[in-house]
PDB file of C-alpha atoms in Angstrom:
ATOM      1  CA  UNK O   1     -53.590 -12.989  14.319  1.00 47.00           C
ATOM      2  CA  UNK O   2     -52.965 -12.631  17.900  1.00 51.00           C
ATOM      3  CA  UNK O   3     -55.917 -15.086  18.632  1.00 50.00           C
ATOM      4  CA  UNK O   4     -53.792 -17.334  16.504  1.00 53.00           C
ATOM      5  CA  UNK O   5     -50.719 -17.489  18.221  1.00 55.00           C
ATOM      6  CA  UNK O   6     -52.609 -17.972  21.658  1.00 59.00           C
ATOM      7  CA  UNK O   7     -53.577 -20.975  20.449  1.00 67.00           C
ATOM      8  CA  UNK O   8     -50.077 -22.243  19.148  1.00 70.00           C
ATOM      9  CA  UNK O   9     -49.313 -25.989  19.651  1.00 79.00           C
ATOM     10  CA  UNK O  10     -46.347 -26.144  22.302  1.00 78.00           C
ATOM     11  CA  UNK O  11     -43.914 -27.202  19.552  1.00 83.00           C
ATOM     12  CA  UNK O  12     -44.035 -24.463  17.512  1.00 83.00           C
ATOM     13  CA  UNK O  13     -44.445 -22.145  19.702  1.00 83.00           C
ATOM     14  CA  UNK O  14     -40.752 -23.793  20.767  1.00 86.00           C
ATOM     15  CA  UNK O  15     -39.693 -23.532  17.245  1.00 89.00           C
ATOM     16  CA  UNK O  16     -40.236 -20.053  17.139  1.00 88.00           C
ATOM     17  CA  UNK O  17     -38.307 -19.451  20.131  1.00 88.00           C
ATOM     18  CA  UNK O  18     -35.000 -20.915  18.745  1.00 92.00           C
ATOM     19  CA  UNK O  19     -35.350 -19.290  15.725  1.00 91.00           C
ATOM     20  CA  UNK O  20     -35.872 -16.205  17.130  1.00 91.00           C
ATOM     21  CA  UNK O  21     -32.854 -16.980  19.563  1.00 92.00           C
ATOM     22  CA  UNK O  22     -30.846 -17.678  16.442  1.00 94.00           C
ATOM     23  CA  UNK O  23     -31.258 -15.006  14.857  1.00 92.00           C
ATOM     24  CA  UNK O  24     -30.294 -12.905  18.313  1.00 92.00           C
ATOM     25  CA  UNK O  25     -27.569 -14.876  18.272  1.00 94.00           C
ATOM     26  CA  UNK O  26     -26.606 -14.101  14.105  1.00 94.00           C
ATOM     27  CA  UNK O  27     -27.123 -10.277  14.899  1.00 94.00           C
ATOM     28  CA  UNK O  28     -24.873  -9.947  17.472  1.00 94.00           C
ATOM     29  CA  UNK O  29     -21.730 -12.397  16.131  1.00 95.00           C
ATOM     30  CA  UNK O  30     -22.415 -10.116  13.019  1.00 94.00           C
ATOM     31  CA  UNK O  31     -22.076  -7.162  14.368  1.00 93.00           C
ATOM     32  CA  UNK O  32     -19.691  -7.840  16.806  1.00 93.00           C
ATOM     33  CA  UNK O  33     -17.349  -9.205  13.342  1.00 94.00           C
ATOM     34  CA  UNK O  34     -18.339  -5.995  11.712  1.00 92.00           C
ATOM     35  CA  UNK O  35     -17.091  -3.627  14.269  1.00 93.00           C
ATOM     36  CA  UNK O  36     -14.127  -5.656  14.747  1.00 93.00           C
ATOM     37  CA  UNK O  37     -13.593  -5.689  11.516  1.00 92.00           C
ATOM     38  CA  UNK O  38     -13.699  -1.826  10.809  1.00 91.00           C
ATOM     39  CA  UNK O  39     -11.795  -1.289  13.490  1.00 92.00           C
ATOM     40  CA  UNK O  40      -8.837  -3.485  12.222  1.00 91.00           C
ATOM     41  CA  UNK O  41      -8.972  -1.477   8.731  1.00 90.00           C
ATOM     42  CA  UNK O  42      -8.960   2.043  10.432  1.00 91.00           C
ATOM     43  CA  UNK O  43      -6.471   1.676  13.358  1.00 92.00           C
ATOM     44  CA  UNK O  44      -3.973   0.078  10.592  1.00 89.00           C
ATOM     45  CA  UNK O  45      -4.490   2.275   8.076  1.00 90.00           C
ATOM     46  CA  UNK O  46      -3.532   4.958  11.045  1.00 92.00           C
ATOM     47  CA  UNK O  47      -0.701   2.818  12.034  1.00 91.00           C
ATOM     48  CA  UNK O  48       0.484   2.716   8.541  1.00 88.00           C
ATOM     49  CA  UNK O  49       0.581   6.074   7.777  1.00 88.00           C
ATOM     50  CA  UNK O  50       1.657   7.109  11.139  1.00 90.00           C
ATOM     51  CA  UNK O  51       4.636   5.016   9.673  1.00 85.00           C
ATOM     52  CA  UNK O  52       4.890   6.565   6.698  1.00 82.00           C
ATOM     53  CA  UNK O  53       5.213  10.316   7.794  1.00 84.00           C
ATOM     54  CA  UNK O  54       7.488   9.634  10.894  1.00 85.00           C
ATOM     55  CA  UNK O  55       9.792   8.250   8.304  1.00 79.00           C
ATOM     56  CA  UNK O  56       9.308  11.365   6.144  1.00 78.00           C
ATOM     57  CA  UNK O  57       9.792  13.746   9.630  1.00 79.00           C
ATOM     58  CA  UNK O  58      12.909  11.629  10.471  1.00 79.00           C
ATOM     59  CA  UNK O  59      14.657  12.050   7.210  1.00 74.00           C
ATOM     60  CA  UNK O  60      13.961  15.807   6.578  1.00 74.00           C
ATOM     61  CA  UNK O  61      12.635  14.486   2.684  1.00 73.00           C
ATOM     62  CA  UNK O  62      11.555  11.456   1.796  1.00 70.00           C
ATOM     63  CA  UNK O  63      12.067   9.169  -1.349  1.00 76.00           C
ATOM     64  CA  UNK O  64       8.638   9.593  -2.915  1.00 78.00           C
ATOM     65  CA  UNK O  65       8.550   5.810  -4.600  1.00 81.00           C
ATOM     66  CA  UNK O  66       9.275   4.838  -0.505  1.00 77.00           C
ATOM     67  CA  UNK O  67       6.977   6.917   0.551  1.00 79.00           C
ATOM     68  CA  UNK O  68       3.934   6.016  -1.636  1.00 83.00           C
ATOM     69  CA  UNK O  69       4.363   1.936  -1.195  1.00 84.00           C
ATOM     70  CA  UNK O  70       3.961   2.675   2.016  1.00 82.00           C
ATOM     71  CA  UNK O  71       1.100   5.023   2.072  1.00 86.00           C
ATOM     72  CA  UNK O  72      -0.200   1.901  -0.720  1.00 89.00           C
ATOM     73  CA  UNK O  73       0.424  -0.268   2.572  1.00 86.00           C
ATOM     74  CA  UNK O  74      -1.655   1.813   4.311  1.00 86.00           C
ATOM     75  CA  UNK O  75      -4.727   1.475   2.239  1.00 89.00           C
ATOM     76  CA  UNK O  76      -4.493  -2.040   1.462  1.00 90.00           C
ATOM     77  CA  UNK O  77      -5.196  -3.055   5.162  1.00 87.00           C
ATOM     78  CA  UNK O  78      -8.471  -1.154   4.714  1.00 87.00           C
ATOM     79  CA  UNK O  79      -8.818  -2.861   0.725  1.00 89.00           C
ATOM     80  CA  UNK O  80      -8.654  -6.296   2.825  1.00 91.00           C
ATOM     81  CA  UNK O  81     -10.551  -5.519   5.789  1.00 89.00           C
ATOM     82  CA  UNK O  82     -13.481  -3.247   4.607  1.00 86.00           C
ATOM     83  CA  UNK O  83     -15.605  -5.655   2.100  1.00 90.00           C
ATOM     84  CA  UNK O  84     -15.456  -8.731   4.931  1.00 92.00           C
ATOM     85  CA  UNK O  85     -16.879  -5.919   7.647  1.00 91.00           C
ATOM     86  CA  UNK O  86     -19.775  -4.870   5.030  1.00 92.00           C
ATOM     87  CA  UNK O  87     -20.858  -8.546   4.751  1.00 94.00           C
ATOM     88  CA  UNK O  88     -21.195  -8.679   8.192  1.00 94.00           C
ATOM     89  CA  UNK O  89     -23.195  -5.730   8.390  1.00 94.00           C
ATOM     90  CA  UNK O  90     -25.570  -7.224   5.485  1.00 95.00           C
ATOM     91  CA  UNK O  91     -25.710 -10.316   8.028  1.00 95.00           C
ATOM     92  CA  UNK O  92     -26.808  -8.165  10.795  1.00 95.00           C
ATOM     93  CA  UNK O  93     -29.394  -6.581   8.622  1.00 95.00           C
ATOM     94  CA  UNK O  94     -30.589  -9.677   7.482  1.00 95.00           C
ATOM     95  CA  UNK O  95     -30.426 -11.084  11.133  1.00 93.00           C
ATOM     96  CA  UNK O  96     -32.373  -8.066  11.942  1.00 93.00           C
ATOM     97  CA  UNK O  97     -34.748  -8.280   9.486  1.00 94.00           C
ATOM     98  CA  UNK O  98     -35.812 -12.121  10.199  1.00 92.00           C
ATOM     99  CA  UNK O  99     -35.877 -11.698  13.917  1.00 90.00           C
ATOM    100  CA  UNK O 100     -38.248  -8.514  14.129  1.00 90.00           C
ATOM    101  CA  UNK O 101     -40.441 -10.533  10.957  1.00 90.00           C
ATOM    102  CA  UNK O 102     -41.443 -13.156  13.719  1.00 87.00           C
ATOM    103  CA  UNK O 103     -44.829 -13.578  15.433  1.00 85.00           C
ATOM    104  CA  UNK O 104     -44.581 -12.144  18.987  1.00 81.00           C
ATOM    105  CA  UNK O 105     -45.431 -14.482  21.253  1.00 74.00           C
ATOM    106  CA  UNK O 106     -48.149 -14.208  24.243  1.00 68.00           C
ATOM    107  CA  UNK O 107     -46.531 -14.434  27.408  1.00 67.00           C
ATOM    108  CA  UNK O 108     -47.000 -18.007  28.289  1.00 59.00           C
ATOM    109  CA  UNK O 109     -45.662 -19.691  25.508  1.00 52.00           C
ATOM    110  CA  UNK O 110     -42.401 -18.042  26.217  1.00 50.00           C
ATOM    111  CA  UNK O 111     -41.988 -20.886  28.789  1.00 51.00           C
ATOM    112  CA  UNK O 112     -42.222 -23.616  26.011  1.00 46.00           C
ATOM    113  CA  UNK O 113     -38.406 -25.284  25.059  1.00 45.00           C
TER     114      UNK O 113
END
């Protein structure tokens, strides 16, 4: 196989090179979204119930109904944020998957495009 790609036409040895650079380029928006992402669910669901039990310290007792919508606050930023972060991550898999399934290329053809 590697005799093969040594003699690669300079156009798709080119075309291989930008789809290898977009998929580089797919894995890391996707996982850059991901994290994001995951960070945004954890660090509100923190701020939320932060929230929540300051009000509960500040009033001595808390109204449990009051207390429960906003511990329900709490876990819907994660609800919405979550499912969004896991299809990025399935993108980055996907990106990885395609990227590492392409011919390497001999050193000169990396020149090409």
């Amino acid at each position: 196989m590697h005799s093969q790609l040594e003699t690669l036409p300079p156009e798709h040895a080119a075309i291989l090179i930008r789809k290898k650079r977009f998929w580089k380029k797919t894995m890391w928006i996707s996982l850059g979204v991901g994290v994001m992402l995951a960070m945004i669910a954890v660090s509100g669901t923190v701020i939320k119930m932060t929230a929540a039990f300051s009000s509960l310290q500040a009033n001595g007792s808390a109204d449990p109904s009051v207390l429960a919508g906003d511990i329900s606050e709490a876990m819907l930023i994660s609800l919405w944020s979550l499912p969004p972060a896991l299809l990025a991550f399935l993108i980055f898999l996907v990106s990885l998957i395609r990227c590492l399934s392409l011919p390497k290329l001999p050193e000169n053809s990396t020149q090409a495009g």
